[in-house]
Coordinates of C-alpha atoms in Angstrom, one line a residue:
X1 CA -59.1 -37.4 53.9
X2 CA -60.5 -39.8 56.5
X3 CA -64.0 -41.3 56.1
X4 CA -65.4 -39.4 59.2
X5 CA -64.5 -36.0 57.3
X6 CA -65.6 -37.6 53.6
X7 CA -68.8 -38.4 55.1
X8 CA -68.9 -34.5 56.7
X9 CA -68.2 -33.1 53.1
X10 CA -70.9 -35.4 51.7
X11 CA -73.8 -34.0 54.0
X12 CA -72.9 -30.5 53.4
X13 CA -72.8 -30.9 49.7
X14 CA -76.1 -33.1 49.7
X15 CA -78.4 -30.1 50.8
X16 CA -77.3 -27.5 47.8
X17 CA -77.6 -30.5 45.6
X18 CA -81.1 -31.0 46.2
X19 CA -81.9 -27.1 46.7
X20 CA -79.7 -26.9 42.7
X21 CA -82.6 -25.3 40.1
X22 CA -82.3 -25.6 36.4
X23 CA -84.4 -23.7 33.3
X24 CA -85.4 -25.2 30.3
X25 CA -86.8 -24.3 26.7
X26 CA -87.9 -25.1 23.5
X27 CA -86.1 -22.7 21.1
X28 CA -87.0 -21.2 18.3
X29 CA -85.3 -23.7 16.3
X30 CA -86.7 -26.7 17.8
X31 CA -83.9 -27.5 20.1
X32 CA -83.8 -27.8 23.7
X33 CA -82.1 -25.4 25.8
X34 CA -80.8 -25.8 29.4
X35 CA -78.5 -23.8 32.2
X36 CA -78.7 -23.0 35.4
X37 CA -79.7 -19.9 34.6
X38 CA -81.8 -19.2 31.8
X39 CA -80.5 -19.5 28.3
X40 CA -80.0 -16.3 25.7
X41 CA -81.8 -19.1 23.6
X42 CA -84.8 -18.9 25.8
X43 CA -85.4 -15.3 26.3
X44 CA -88.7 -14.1 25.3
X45 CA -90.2 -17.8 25.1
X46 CA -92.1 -20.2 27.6
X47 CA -89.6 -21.4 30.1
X48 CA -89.8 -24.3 32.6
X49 CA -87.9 -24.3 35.6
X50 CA -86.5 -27.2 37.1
X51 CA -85.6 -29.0 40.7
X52 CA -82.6 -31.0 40.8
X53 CA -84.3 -34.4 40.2
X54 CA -85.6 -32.6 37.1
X55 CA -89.0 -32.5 37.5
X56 CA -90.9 -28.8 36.5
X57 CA -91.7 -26.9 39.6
X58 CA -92.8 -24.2 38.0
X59 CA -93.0 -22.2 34.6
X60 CA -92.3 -18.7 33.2
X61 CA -94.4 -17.2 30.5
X62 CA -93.0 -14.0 29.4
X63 CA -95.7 -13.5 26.7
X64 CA -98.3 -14.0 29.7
X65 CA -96.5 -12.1 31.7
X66 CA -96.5 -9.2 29.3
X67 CA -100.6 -9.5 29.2
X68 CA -101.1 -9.3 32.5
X69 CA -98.7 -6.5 32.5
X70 CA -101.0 -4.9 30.0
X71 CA -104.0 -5.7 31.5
X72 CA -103.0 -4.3 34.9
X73 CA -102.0 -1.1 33.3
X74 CA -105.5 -0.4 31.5
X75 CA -107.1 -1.6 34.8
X76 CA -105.0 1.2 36.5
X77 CA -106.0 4.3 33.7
X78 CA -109.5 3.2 33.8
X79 CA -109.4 3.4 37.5
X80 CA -108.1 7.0 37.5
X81 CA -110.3 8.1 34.5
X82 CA -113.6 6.7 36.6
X83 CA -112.1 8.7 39.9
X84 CA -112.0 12.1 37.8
X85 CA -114.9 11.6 36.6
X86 CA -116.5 10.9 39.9
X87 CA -114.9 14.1 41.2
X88 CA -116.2 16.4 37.9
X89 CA -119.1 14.8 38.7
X90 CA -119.5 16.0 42.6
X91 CA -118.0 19.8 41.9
X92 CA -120.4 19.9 39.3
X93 CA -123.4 19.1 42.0
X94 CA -121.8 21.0 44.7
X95 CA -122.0 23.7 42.3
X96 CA -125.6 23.4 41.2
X97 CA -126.7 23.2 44.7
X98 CA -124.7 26.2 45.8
X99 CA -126.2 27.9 42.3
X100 CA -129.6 27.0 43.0
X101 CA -132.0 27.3 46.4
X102 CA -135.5 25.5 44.4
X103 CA -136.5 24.3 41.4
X104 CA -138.3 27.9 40.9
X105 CA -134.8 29.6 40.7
X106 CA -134.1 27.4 38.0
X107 CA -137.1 28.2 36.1
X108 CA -136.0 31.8 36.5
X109 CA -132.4 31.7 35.5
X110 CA -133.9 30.1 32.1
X111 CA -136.5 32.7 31.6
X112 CA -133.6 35.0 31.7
X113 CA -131.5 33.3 29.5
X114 CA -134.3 32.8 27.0
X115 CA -135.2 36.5 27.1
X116 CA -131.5 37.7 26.3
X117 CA -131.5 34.9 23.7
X118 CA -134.5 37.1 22.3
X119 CA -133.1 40.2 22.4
X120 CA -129.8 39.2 21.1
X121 CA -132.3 37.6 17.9
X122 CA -133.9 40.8 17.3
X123 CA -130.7 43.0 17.4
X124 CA -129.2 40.3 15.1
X125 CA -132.1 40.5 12.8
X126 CA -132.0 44.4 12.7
X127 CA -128.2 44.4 11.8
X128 CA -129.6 42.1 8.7
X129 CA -132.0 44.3 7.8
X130 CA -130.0 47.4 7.6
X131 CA -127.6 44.8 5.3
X132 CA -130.6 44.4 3.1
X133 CA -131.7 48.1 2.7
X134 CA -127.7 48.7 1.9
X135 CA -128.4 46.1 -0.5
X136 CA -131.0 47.6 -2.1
X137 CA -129.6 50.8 -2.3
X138 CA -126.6 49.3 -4.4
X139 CA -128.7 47.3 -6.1
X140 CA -131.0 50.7 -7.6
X141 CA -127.9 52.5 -8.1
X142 CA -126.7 49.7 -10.1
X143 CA -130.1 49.7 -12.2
X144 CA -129.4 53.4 -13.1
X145 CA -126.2 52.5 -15.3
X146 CA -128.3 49.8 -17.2
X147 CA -127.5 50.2 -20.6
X148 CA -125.4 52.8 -20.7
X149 CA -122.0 53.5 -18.7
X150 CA -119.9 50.5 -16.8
X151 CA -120.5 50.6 -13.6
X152 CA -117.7 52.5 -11.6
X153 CA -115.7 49.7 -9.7
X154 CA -115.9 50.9 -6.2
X155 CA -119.8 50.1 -7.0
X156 CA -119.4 46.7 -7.8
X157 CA -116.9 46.3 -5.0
X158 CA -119.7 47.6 -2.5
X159 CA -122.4 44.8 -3.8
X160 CA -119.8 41.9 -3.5
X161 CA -119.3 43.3 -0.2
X162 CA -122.8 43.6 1.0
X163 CA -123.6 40.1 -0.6
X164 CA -121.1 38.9 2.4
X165 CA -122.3 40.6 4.5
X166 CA -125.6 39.7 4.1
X167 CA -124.7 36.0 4.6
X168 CA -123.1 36.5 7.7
X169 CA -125.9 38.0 9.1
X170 CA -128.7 35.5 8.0
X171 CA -125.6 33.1 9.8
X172 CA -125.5 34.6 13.4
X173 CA -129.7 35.1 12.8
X174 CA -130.0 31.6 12.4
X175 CA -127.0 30.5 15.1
X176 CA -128.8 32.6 17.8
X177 CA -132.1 31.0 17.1
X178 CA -130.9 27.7 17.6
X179 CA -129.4 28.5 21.2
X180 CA -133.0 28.0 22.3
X181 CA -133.1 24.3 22.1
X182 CA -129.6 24.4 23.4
X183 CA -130.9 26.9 26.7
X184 CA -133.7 24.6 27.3
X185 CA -131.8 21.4 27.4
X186 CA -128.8 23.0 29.6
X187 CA -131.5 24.2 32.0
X188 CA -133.8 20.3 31.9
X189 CA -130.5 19.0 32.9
X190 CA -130.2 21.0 35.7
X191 CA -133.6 20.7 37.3
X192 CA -133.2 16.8 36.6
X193 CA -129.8 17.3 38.7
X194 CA -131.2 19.2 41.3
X195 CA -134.6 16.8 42.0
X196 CA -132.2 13.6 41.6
X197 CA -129.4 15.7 44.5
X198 CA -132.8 16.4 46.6
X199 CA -134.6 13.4 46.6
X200 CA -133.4 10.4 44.5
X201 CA -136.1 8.6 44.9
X202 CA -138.6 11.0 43.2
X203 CA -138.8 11.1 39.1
X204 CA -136.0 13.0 37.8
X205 CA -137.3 13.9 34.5
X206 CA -139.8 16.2 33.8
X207 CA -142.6 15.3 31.7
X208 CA -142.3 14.9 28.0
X209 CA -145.3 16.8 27.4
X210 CA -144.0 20.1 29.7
X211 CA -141.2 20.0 27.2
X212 CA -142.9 19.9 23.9
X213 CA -144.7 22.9 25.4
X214 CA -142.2 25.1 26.5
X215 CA -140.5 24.4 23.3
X216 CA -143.5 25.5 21.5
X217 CA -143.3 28.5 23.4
X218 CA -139.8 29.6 23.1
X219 CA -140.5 28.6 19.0
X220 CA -143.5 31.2 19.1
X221 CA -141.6 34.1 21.2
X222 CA -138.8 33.4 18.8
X223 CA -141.1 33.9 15.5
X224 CA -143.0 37.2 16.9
X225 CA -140.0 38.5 17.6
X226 CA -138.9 37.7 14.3
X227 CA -142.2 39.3 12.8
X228 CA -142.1 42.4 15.0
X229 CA -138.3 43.3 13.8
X230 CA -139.3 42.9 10.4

């Protein structure tokens, strides 16, 4: 080879030379690893990549990596979870608006759940009350073989019945009175809704003393209804 074609060779050659790249890593046994790609010995640790003169131009944390990866991912679901609930959150107003035309409708609307509340109470309350006269019935029939004959069995099996039924009654009694405070709070919600949608700026909540008194109220209607069934 001539010198003029040597030095040729030698200038292509110098340019991948200085473009080579190398990795480098500490293993897990202390030792250090190097290749021009990166070692098996290095996978899954800190690596530090190389230039050709051997100085670090740059570094690879996998365990880093792997956190931001993370990171990034809960970023993402809390992103989607905040745009459903944004969305729930604008059907549900497009709904109350389209539901209600003033705050007097929904004022109405709980009157009338209230007063089917009340009804549904008092025909609860007479279903217990026709378990308790059953009762009673058994109860005096029972009284009559006091002392003398065993009771016939189909007796006995009619108290243990009535005895359940009696507690499931007093249950859906007391279930349907507590719907009240359940009605009321559904229906607050929405007139807060509905003066927040209208005018932001005004208070949303109504005042605490307008509650304690419509509570009180829906407590007394509930108690003479009680009374009157009785």
């Amino acid at each position: 080879m001539t010198r003029g074609a040597l030095a040729a060779a030698v200038l292509l050659i110098a340019p991948l030379a200085a473009d080579a790249q190398s990795y480098r890593c500490v293993g897990k046994d202390g030792k250090r690893y190097y290749g021009q790609i990166v070692p098996q010995e290095c996978m899954g640790l800190p690596v530090e990549q190389l230039n050709a003169q051997g100085m670090v131009i740059g570094r690879i944390d996998p365990e880093g990596s792997e956190k931001e990866r993370l990171a990034k991912e809960a970023a993402e679901v809390k992103k989607r979870q905040n745009d459903a609930a944004a969305r729930e959150t604008a059907r549900r107003n497009r709904a109350l608006l389209a539901t209600y035309s003033s705050e007097r409708d929904i004022d109405e609307a709980r009157a009338r759940a209230l007063a089917a509340n009340n009804k549904q109470v008092r025909e609860a309350e007479e279903r217990l009350e026709a378990v308790r006269k059953r009762q009673s019935g058994f109860q005096k029939e029972l009284e009559f073989y006091s002392g003398k004959n065993k009771p016939p069995a189909k007796l006995l099996d009619d108290i243990k019945n009535v005895e359940l039924d009696l507690k499931l009654q007093e249950g859906a009694v007391d279930a349907k009175k507590r719907e009240v405070e359940g009605i009321n709070a559904k229906y607050d919600e929405d007139r807060r809704r509905y003066r927040e949608l209208n005018n932001p700026k005004a208070d949303a909540e109504r005042p605490s003393e307008d509650v304690k008194k419509r509570a009180a109220k829906s407590a007394e209607s509930t108690k003479a209804s009680s009374s009157g069934s009785r």
